[in-house]
mmCIF file with all atom_site columns, N, CA and C in Angstrom:
data_model
loop_
_atom_site.group_PDB
_atom_site.id
_atom_site.type_symbol
_atom_site.label_atom_id
_atom_site.label_alt_id
_atom_site.label_comp_id
_atom_site.label_asym_id
_atom_site.label_entity_id
_atom_site.label_seq_id
_atom_site.pdbx_PDB_ins_code
_atom_site.Cartn_x
_atom_site.Cartn_y
_atom_site.Cartn_z
_atom_site.occupancy
_atom_site.B_iso_or_equiv
_atom_site.pdbx_formal_charge
_atom_site.auth_seq_id
_atom_site.auth_comp_id
_atom_site.auth_asym_id
_atom_site.auth_atom_id
_atom_site.pdbx_PDB_model_num
ATOM 1   N N  . MET A 1 1  ? -111.206 -141.962 117.689 1.00 47.00 ? 1  MET A N  1
ATOM 2   C CA . MET A 1 1  ? -111.740 -141.285 116.525 1.00 47.00 ? 1  MET A CA 1
ATOM 3   C C  . MET A 1 1  ? -110.620 -140.476 115.867 1.00 47.00 ? 1  MET A C  1
ATOM 4   N N  . LYS A 1 2  ? -110.508 -140.606 114.592 1.00 59.00 ? 2  LYS A N  1
ATOM 5   C CA . LYS A 1 2  ? -109.450 -139.925 113.847 1.00 59.00 ? 2  LYS A CA 1
ATOM 6   C C  . LYS A 1 2  ? -109.969 -138.582 113.335 1.00 59.00 ? 2  LYS A C  1
ATOM 7   N N  . THR A 1 3  ? -109.184 -137.530 113.522 1.00 61.00 ? 3  THR A N  1
ATOM 8   C CA . THR A 1 3  ? -109.568 -136.202 113.063 1.00 61.00 ? 3  THR A CA 1
ATOM 9   C C  . THR A 1 3  ? -109.201 -136.048 111.593 1.00 61.00 ? 3  THR A C  1
ATOM 10  N N  . ILE A 1 4  ? -110.124 -135.533 110.819 1.00 70.00 ? 4  ILE A N  1
ATOM 11  C CA . ILE A 1 4  ? -109.877 -135.276 109.408 1.00 70.00 ? 4  ILE A CA 1
ATOM 12  C C  . ILE A 1 4  ? -109.277 -133.883 109.273 1.00 70.00 ? 4  ILE A C  1
ATOM 13  N N  . ILE A 1 5  ? -108.177 -133.788 108.548 1.00 74.00 ? 5  ILE A N  1
ATOM 14  C CA . ILE A 1 5  ? -107.535 -132.490 108.329 1.00 74.00 ? 5  ILE A CA 1
ATOM 15  C C  . ILE A 1 5  ? -108.303 -131.769 107.226 1.00 74.00 ? 5  ILE A C  1
ATOM 16  N N  . THR A 1 6  ? -108.888 -130.673 107.578 1.00 86.00 ? 6  THR A N  1
ATOM 17  C CA . THR A 1 6  ? -109.676 -129.928 106.610 1.00 86.00 ? 6  THR A CA 1
ATOM 18  C C  . THR A 1 6  ? -108.857 -128.799 106.017 1.00 86.00 ? 6  THR A C  1
ATOM 19  N N  . GLU A 1 7  ? -109.361 -128.240 104.941 1.00 90.00 ? 7  GLU A N  1
ATOM 20  C CA . GLU A 1 7  ? -108.700 -127.115 104.294 1.00 90.00 ? 7  GLU A CA 1
ATOM 21  C C  . GLU A 1 7  ? -108.634 -125.926 105.245 1.00 90.00 ? 7  GLU A C  1
ATOM 22  N N  . GLU A 1 8  ? -109.673 -125.756 106.058 1.00 91.00 ? 8  GLU A N  1
ATOM 23  C CA . GLU A 1 8  ? -109.705 -124.653 107.017 1.00 91.00 ? 8  GLU A CA 1
ATOM 24  C C  . GLU A 1 8  ? -108.578 -124.787 108.053 1.00 91.00 ? 8  GLU A C  1
ATOM 25  N N  . MET A 1 9  ? -108.325 -125.995 108.492 1.00 92.00 ? 9  MET A N  1
ATOM 26  C CA . MET A 1 9  ? -107.258 -126.219 109.466 1.00 92.00 ? 9  MET A CA 1
ATOM 27  C C  . MET A 1 9  ? -105.896 -125.939 108.843 1.00 92.00 ? 9  MET A C  1
ATOM 28  N N  . ARG A 1 10 ? -105.714 -126.315 107.578 1.00 93.00 ? 10 ARG A N  1
ATOM 29  C CA . ARG A 1 10 ? -104.454 -126.018 106.890 1.00 93.00 ? 10 ARG A CA 1
ATOM 30  C C  . ARG A 1 10 ? -104.266 -124.512 106.731 1.00 93.00 ? 10 ARG A C  1
ATOM 31  N N  . PHE A 1 11 ? -105.373 -123.824 106.437 1.00 95.00 ? 11 PHE A N  1
ATOM 32  C CA . PHE A 1 11 ? -105.341 -122.365 106.307 1.00 95.00 ? 11 PHE A CA 1
ATOM 33  C C  . PHE A 1 11 ? -104.933 -121.729 107.636 1.00 95.00 ? 11 PHE A C  1
ATOM 34  N N  . ARG A 1 12 ? -105.510 -122.197 108.723 1.00 95.00 ? 12 ARG A N  1
ATOM 35  C CA . ARG A 1 12 ? -105.155 -121.684 110.052 1.00 95.00 ? 12 ARG A CA 1
ATOM 36  C C  . ARG A 1 12 ? -103.685 -121.927 110.350 1.00 95.00 ? 12 ARG A C  1
ATOM 37  N N  . GLN A 1 13 ? -103.193 -123.099 109.958 1.00 96.00 ? 13 GLN A N  1
ATOM 38  C CA . GLN A 1 13 ? -101.791 -123.417 110.193 1.00 96.00 ? 13 GLN A CA 1
ATOM 39  C C  . GLN A 1 13 ? -100.879 -122.457 109.425 1.00 96.00 ? 13 GLN A C  1
ATOM 40  N N  . ARG A 1 14 ? -101.233 -122.144 108.179 1.00 96.00 ? 14 ARG A N  1
ATOM 41  C CA . ARG A 1 14 ? -100.439 -121.185 107.401 1.00 96.00 ? 14 ARG A CA 1
ATOM 42  C C  . ARG A 1 14 ? -100.403 -119.833 108.095 1.00 96.00 ? 14 ARG A C  1
ATOM 43  N N  . ILE A 1 15 ? -101.546 -119.394 108.616 1.00 97.00 ? 15 ILE A N  1
ATOM 44  C CA . ILE A 1 15 ? -101.612 -118.098 109.305 1.00 97.00 ? 15 ILE A CA 1
ATOM 45  C C  . ILE A 1 15 ? -100.730 -118.108 110.548 1.00 97.00 ? 15 ILE A C  1
ATOM 46  N N  . VAL A 1 16 ? -100.860 -119.150 111.357 1.00 97.00 ? 16 VAL A N  1
ATOM 47  C CA . VAL A 1 16 ? -100.105 -119.244 112.602 1.00 97.00 ? 16 VAL A CA 1
ATOM 48  C C  . VAL A 1 16 ? -98.608  -119.317 112.318 1.00 97.00 ? 16 VAL A C  1
ATOM 49  N N  . GLU A 1 17 ? -98.221  -120.109 111.351 1.00 97.00 ? 17 GLU A N  1
ATOM 50  C CA . GLU A 1 17 ? -96.796  -120.215 111.040 1.00 97.00 ? 17 GLU A CA 1
ATOM 51  C C  . GLU A 1 17 ? -96.237  -118.902 110.501 1.00 97.00 ? 17 GLU A C  1
ATOM 52  N N  . TYR A 1 18 ? -97.034  -118.160 109.740 1.00 98.00 ? 18 TYR A N  1
ATOM 53  C CA . TYR A 1 18 ? -96.617  -116.841 109.266 1.00 98.00 ? 18 TYR A CA 1
ATOM 54  C C  . TYR A 1 18 ? -96.443  -115.895 110.453 1.00 98.00 ? 18 TYR A C  1
ATOM 55  N N  . ALA A 1 19 ? -97.412  -115.920 111.381 1.00 97.00 ? 19 ALA A N  1
ATOM 56  C CA . ALA A 1 19 ? -97.343  -115.060 112.567 1.00 97.00 ? 19 ALA A CA 1
ATOM 57  C C  . ALA A 1 19 ? -96.132  -115.405 113.425 1.00 97.00 ? 19 ALA A C  1
ATOM 58  N N  . ILE A 1 20 ? -95.824  -116.678 113.556 1.00 97.00 ? 20 ILE A N  1
ATOM 59  C CA . ILE A 1 20 ? -94.662  -117.101 114.332 1.00 97.00 ? 20 ILE A CA 1
ATOM 60  C C  . ILE A 1 20 ? -93.375  -116.678 113.627 1.00 97.00 ? 20 ILE A C  1
ATOM 61  N N  . LYS A 1 21 ? -93.326  -116.866 112.314 1.00 97.00 ? 21 LYS A N  1
ATOM 62  C CA . LYS A 1 21 ? -92.124  -116.526 111.552 1.00 97.00 ? 21 LYS A CA 1
ATOM 63  C C  . LYS A 1 21 ? -91.755  -115.053 111.712 1.00 97.00 ? 21 LYS A C  1
ATOM 64  N N  . TYR A 1 22 ? -92.766  -114.184 111.618 1.00 97.00 ? 22 TYR A N  1
ATOM 65  C CA . TYR A 1 22 ? -92.514  -112.748 111.717 1.00 97.00 ? 22 TYR A CA 1
ATOM 66  C C  . TYR A 1 22 ? -92.764  -112.193 113.119 1.00 97.00 ? 22 TYR A C  1
ATOM 67  N N  . ASN A 1 23 ? -93.190  -113.062 114.040 1.00 97.00 ? 23 ASN A N  1
ATOM 68  C CA . ASN A 1 23 ? -93.504  -112.674 115.412 1.00 97.00 ? 23 ASN A CA 1
ATOM 69  C C  . ASN A 1 23 ? -94.426  -111.463 115.440 1.00 97.00 ? 23 ASN A C  1
ATOM 70  N N  . ASN A 1 24 ? -95.469  -111.523 114.603 1.00 97.00 ? 24 ASN A N  1
ATOM 71  C CA . ASN A 1 24 ? -96.365  -110.388 114.455 1.00 97.00 ? 24 ASN A CA 1
ATOM 72  C C  . ASN A 1 24 ? -97.759  -110.866 114.070 1.00 97.00 ? 24 ASN A C  1
ATOM 73  N N  . ASN A 1 25 ? -98.676  -110.881 115.046 1.00 97.00 ? 25 ASN A N  1
ATOM 74  C CA . ASN A 1 25 ? -100.042 -111.321 114.784 1.00 97.00 ? 25 ASN A CA 1
ATOM 75  C C  . ASN A 1 25 ? -100.790 -110.351 113.874 1.00 97.00 ? 25 ASN A C  1
ATOM 76  N N  . ALA A 1 26 ? -100.548 -109.058 114.045 1.00 97.00 ? 26 ALA A N  1
ATOM 77  C CA . ALA A 1 26 ? -101.254 -108.053 113.244 1.00 97.00 ? 26 ALA A CA 1
ATOM 78  C C  . ALA A 1 26 ? -100.893 -108.177 111.769 1.00 97.00 ? 26 ALA A C  1
ATOM 79  N N  . LYS A 1 27 ? -99.635  -108.417 111.490 1.00 97.00 ? 27 LYS A N  1
ATOM 80  C CA . LYS A 1 27 ? -99.175  -108.564 110.101 1.00 97.00 ? 27 LYS A CA 1
ATOM 81  C C  . LYS A 1 27 ? -99.827  -109.797 109.466 1.00 97.00 ? 27 LYS A C  1
ATOM 82  N N  . ALA A 1 28 ? -99.896  -110.894 110.207 1.00 97.00 ? 28 ALA A N  1
ATOM 83  C CA . ALA A 1 28 ? -100.533 -112.113 109.706 1.00 97.00 ? 28 ALA A CA 1
ATOM 84  C C  . ALA A 1 28 ? -102.030 -111.888 109.493 1.00 97.00 ? 28 ALA A C  1
ATOM 85  N N  . ALA A 1 29 ? -102.665 -111.183 110.409 1.00 97.00 ? 29 ALA A N  1
ATOM 86  C CA . ALA A 1 29 ? -104.103 -110.915 110.300 1.00 97.00 ? 29 ALA A CA 1
ATOM 87  C C  . ALA A 1 29 ? -104.406 -110.082 109.064 1.00 97.00 ? 29 ALA A C  1
ATOM 88  N N  . ARG A 1 30 ? -103.595 -109.071 108.825 1.00 97.00 ? 30 ARG A N  1
ATOM 89  C CA . ARG A 1 30 ? -103.809 -108.234 107.631 1.00 97.00 ? 30 ARG A CA 1
ATOM 90  C C  . ARG A 1 30 ? -103.596 -109.039 106.356 1.00 97.00 ? 30 ARG A C  1
ATOM 91  N N  . ARG A 1 31 ? -102.551 -109.828 106.325 1.00 97.00 ? 31 ARG A N  1
ATOM 92  C CA . ARG A 1 31 ? -102.237 -110.602 105.124 1.00 97.00 ? 31 ARG A CA 1
ATOM 93  C C  . ARG A 1 31 ? -103.328 -111.605 104.787 1.00 97.00 ? 31 ARG A C  1
ATOM 94  N N  . TYR A 1 32 ? -103.886 -112.253 105.809 1.00 97.00 ? 32 TYR A N  1
ATOM 95  C CA . TYR A 1 32 ? -104.869 -113.318 105.591 1.00 97.00 ? 32 TYR A CA 1
ATOM 96  C C  . TYR A 1 32 ? -106.309 -112.884 105.888 1.00 97.00 ? 32 TYR A C  1
ATOM 97  N N  . HIS A 1 33 ? -106.524 -111.595 106.075 1.00 97.00 ? 33 HIS A N  1
ATOM 98  C CA . HIS A 1 33 ? -107.870 -111.020 106.237 1.00 97.00 ? 33 HIS A CA 1
ATOM 99  C C  . HIS A 1 33 ? -108.658 -111.649 107.385 1.00 97.00 ? 33 HIS A C  1
ATOM 100 N N  . THR A 1 34 ? -108.057 -111.625 108.542 1.00 96.00 ? 34 THR A N  1
ATOM 101 C CA . THR A 1 34 ? -108.728 -112.084 109.760 1.00 96.00 ? 34 THR A CA 1
ATOM 102 C C  . THR A 1 34 ? -108.352 -111.117 110.875 1.00 96.00 ? 34 THR A C  1
ATOM 103 N N  . SER A 1 35 ? -108.816 -111.367 112.080 1.00 97.00 ? 35 SER A N  1
ATOM 104 C CA . SER A 1 35 ? -108.544 -110.435 113.175 1.00 97.00 ? 35 SER A CA 1
ATOM 105 C C  . SER A 1 35 ? -107.296 -110.844 113.959 1.00 97.00 ? 35 SER A C  1
ATOM 106 N N  . ARG A 1 36 ? -106.674 -109.855 114.590 1.00 97.00 ? 36 ARG A N  1
ATOM 107 C CA . ARG A 1 36 ? -105.509 -110.121 115.440 1.00 97.00 ? 36 ARG A CA 1
ATOM 108 C C  . ARG A 1 36 ? -105.881 -111.066 116.568 1.00 97.00 ? 36 ARG A C  1
ATOM 109 N N  . GLN A 1 37 ? -107.077 -110.853 117.125 1.00 97.00 ? 37 GLN A N  1
ATOM 110 C CA . GLN A 1 37 ? -107.522 -111.671 118.245 1.00 97.00 ? 37 GLN A CA 1
ATOM 111 C C  . GLN A 1 37 ? -107.625 -113.144 117.845 1.00 97.00 ? 37 GLN A C  1
ATOM 112 N N  . GLN A 1 38 ? -108.140 -113.391 116.637 1.00 96.00 ? 38 GLN A N  1
ATOM 113 C CA . GLN A 1 38 ? -108.277 -114.769 116.184 1.00 96.00 ? 38 GLN A CA 1
ATOM 114 C C  . GLN A 1 38 ? -106.909 -115.403 115.970 1.00 96.00 ? 38 GLN A C  1
ATOM 115 N N  . VAL A 1 39 ? -105.982 -114.654 115.403 1.00 97.00 ? 39 VAL A N  1
ATOM 116 C CA . VAL A 1 39 ? -104.619 -115.165 115.213 1.00 97.00 ? 39 VAL A CA 1
ATOM 117 C C  . VAL A 1 39 ? -104.011 -115.496 116.572 1.00 97.00 ? 39 VAL A C  1
ATOM 118 N N  . TRP A 1 40 ? -104.224 -114.622 117.541 1.00 97.00 ? 40 TRP A N  1
ATOM 119 C CA . TRP A 1 40 ? -103.709 -114.846 118.894 1.00 97.00 ? 40 TRP A CA 1
ATOM 120 C C  . TRP A 1 40 ? -104.283 -116.134 119.485 1.00 97.00 ? 40 TRP A C  1
ATOM 121 N N  . ARG A 1 41 ? -105.602 -116.355 119.331 1.00 96.00 ? 41 ARG A N  1
ATOM 122 C CA . ARG A 1 41 ? -106.236 -117.570 119.860 1.00 96.00 ? 41 ARG A CA 1
ATOM 123 C C  . ARG A 1 41 ? -105.657 -118.822 119.206 1.00 96.00 ? 41 ARG A C  1
ATOM 124 N N  . TRP A 1 42 ? -105.491 -118.774 117.883 1.00 96.00 ? 42 TRP A N  1
ATOM 125 C CA . TRP A 1 42 ? -104.931 -119.929 117.184 1.00 96.00 ? 42 TRP A CA 1
ATOM 126 C C  . TRP A 1 42 ? -103.499 -120.183 117.598 1.00 96.00 ? 42 TRP A C  1
ATOM 127 N N  . ARG A 1 43 ? -102.709 -119.128 117.758 1.00 96.00 ? 43 ARG A N  1
ATOM 128 C CA . ARG A 1 43 ? -101.314 -119.302 118.196 1.00 96.00 ? 43 ARG A CA 1
ATOM 129 C C  . ARG A 1 43 ? -101.259 -119.918 119.582 1.00 96.00 ? 43 ARG A C  1
ATOM 130 N N  . LYS A 1 44 ? -102.172 -119.536 120.438 1.00 96.00 ? 44 LYS A N  1
ATOM 131 C CA . LYS A 1 44 ? -102.217 -120.051 121.803 1.00 96.00 ? 44 LYS A CA 1
ATOM 132 C C  . LYS A 1 44 ? -102.522 -121.564 121.799 1.00 96.00 ? 44 LYS A C  1
ATOM 133 N N  . LYS A 1 45 ? -103.401 -122.003 120.887 1.00 94.00 ? 45 LYS A N  1
ATOM 134 C CA . LYS A 1 45 ? -103.778 -123.407 120.793 1.00 94.00 ? 45 LYS A CA 1
ATOM 135 C C  . LYS A 1 45 ? -102.752 -124.253 120.050 1.00 94.00 ? 45 LYS A C  1
ATOM 136 N N  . TYR A 1 46 ? -101.995 -123.648 119.154 1.00 95.00 ? 46 TYR A N  1
ATOM 137 C CA . TYR A 1 46 ? -101.124 -124.371 118.226 1.00 95.00 ? 46 TYR A CA 1
ATOM 138 C C  . TYR A 1 46 ? -99.971  -125.057 118.947 1.00 95.00 ? 46 TYR A C  1
ATOM 139 N N  . ASP A 1 47 ? -99.826  -126.360 118.696 1.00 94.00 ? 47 ASP A N  1
ATOM 140 C CA . ASP A 1 47 ? -98.728  -127.113 119.302 1.00 94.00 ? 47 ASP A CA 1
ATOM 141 C C  . ASP A 1 47 ? -97.823  -127.740 118.243 1.00 94.00 ? 47 ASP A C  1
ATOM 142 N N  . GLY A 1 48 ? -97.936  -127.257 117.013 1.00 93.00 ? 48 GLY A N  1
ATOM 143 C CA . GLY A 1 48 ? -97.123  -127.778 115.936 1.00 93.00 ? 48 GLY A CA 1
ATOM 144 C C  . GLY A 1 48 ? -97.846  -128.773 115.050 1.00 93.00 ? 48 GLY A C  1
ATOM 145 N N  . THR A 1 49 ? -99.058  -129.151 115.452 1.00 91.00 ? 49 THR A N  1
ATOM 146 C CA . THR A 1 49 ? -99.839  -130.092 114.651 1.00 91.00 ? 49 THR A CA 1
ATOM 147 C C  . THR A 1 49 ? -101.086 -129.404 114.108 1.00 91.00 ? 49 THR A C  1
ATOM 148 N N  . VAL A 1 50 ? -101.513 -129.859 112.957 1.00 90.00 ? 50 VAL A N  1
ATOM 149 C CA . VAL A 1 50 ? -102.724 -129.307 112.343 1.00 90.00 ? 50 VAL A CA 1
ATOM 150 C C  . VAL A 1 50 ? -103.939 -129.620 113.224 1.00 90.00 ? 50 VAL A C  1
ATOM 151 N N  . GLN A 1 51 ? -103.945 -130.781 113.858 1.00 88.00 ? 51 GLN A N  1
ATOM 152 C CA . GLN A 1 51 ? -105.086 -131.190 114.677 1.00 88.00 ? 51 GLN A CA 1
ATOM 153 C C  . GLN A 1 51 ? -105.338 -130.246 115.845 1.00 88.00 ? 51 GLN A C  1
ATOM 154 N N  . SER A 1 52 ? -104.310 -129.571 116.312 1.00 90.00 ? 52 SER A N  1
ATOM 155 C CA . SER A 1 52 ? -104.495 -128.653 117.441 1.00 90.00 ? 52 SER A CA 1
ATOM 156 C C  . SER A 1 52 ? -105.340 -127.443 117.057 1.00 90.00 ? 52 SER A C  1
ATOM 157 N N  . LEU A 1 53 ? -105.498 -127.201 115.757 1.00 90.00 ? 53 LEU A N  1
ATOM 158 C CA . LEU A 1 53 ? -106.273 -126.046 115.296 1.00 90.00 ? 53 LEU A CA 1
ATOM 159 C C  . LEU A 1 53 ? -107.712 -126.412 114.944 1.00 90.00 ? 53 LEU A C  1
ATOM 160 N N  . ALA A 1 54 ? -108.112 -127.641 115.248 1.00 87.00 ? 54 ALA A N  1
ATOM 161 C CA . ALA A 1 54 ? -109.487 -128.065 114.969 1.00 87.00 ? 54 ALA A CA 1
ATOM 162 C C  . ALA A 1 54 ? -110.455 -127.306 115.862 1.00 87.00 ? 54 ALA A C  1
ATOM 163 N N  . ASN A 1 55 ? -111.668 -127.125 115.354 1.00 84.00 ? 55 ASN A N  1
ATOM 164 C CA . ASN A 1 55 ? -112.697 -126.479 116.163 1.00 84.00 ? 55 ASN A CA 1
ATOM 165 C C  . ASN A 1 55 ? -113.038 -127.368 117.345 1.00 84.00 ? 55 ASN A C  1
ATOM 166 N N  . GLY A 1 56 ? -113.215 -126.728 118.489 1.00 76.00 ? 56 GLY A N  1
ATOM 167 C CA . GLY A 1 56 ? -113.644 -127.465 119.666 1.00 76.00 ? 56 GLY A CA 1
ATOM 168 C C  . GLY A 1 56 ? -115.163 -127.531 119.704 1.00 76.00 ? 56 GLY A C  1
ATOM 169 N N  . SER A 1 57 ? -115.658 -128.147 120.716 1.00 63.00 ? 57 SER A N  1
ATOM 170 C CA . SER A 1 57 ? -117.105 -128.227 120.895 1.00 63.00 ? 57 SER A CA 1
ATOM 171 C C  . SER A 1 57 ? -117.661 -126.849 121.201 1.00 63.00 ? 57 SER A C  1
ATOM 172 N N  . ARG A 1 58 ? -118.791 -126.535 120.624 1.00 58.00 ? 58 ARG A N  1
ATOM 173 C CA . ARG A 1 58 ? -119.425 -125.237 120.868 1.00 58.00 ? 58 ARG A CA 1
ATOM 174 C C  . ARG A 1 58 ? -120.638 -125.369 121.775 1.00 58.00 ? 58 ARG A C  1
ATOM 175 N N  . GLN A 1 59 ? -120.909 -126.580 122.214 1.00 56.00 ? 59 GLN A N  1
ATOM 176 C CA . GLN A 1 59 ? -122.069 -126.805 123.063 1.00 56.00 ? 59 GLN A CA 1
ATOM 177 C C  . GLN A 1 59 ? -121.812 -126.234 124.451 1.00 56.00 ? 59 GLN A C  1
ATOM 178 N N  . ALA A 1 60 ? -122.713 -125.380 124.892 1.00 55.00 ? 60 ALA A N  1
ATOM 179 C CA . ALA A 1 60 ? -122.575 -124.779 126.215 1.00 55.00 ? 60 ALA A CA 1
ATOM 180 C C  . ALA A 1 60 ? -122.947 -125.798 127.276 1.00 55.00 ? 60 ALA A C  1
ATOM 181 N N  . THR A 1 61 ? -122.239 -125.784 128.378 1.00 57.00 ? 61 THR A N  1
ATOM 182 C CA . THR A 1 61 ? -122.567 -126.676 129.474 1.00 57.00 ? 61 THR A CA 1
ATOM 183 C C  . THR A 1 61 ? -123.084 -125.826 130.629 1.00 57.00 ? 61 THR A C  1
ATOM 184 N N  . PHE A 1 62 ? -124.197 -126.209 131.163 1.00 56.00 ? 62 PHE A N  1
ATOM 185 C CA . PHE A 1 62 ? -124.808 -125.466 132.259 1.00 56.00 ? 62 PHE A CA 1
ATOM 186 C C  . PHE A 1 62 ? -124.871 -126.348 133.487 1.00 56.00 ? 62 PHE A C  1
ATOM 187 N N  . THR A 1 63 ? -124.597 -125.748 134.625 1.00 59.00 ? 63 THR A N  1
ATOM 188 C CA . THR A 1 63 ? -124.718 -126.477 135.881 1.00 59.00 ? 63 THR A CA 1
ATOM 189 C C  . THR A 1 63 ? -125.864 -125.871 136.671 1.00 59.00 ? 63 THR A C  1
ATOM 190 N N  . SER A 1 64 ? -126.571 -126.721 137.383 1.00 53.00 ? 64 SER A N  1
ATOM 191 C CA . SER A 1 64 ? -127.678 -126.201 138.179 1.00 53.00 ? 64 SER A CA 1
ATOM 192 C C  . SER A 1 64 ? -127.436 -126.358 139.650 1.00 53.00 ? 64 SER A C  1
#
């Protein structure tokens, strides 16, 4: 299955690349009006590709 690059993923990539460039998550969060924690999560997931910033599954898995 091929992942479609959405505008949201491109936006996340701009934020992450800005944070990496200045090595400052707080500065990127303020500039792009998001939280430091979210920038940190995206940076942690980012591997240089837009696809790495895609939303994962939100379905909870329960074991019995």
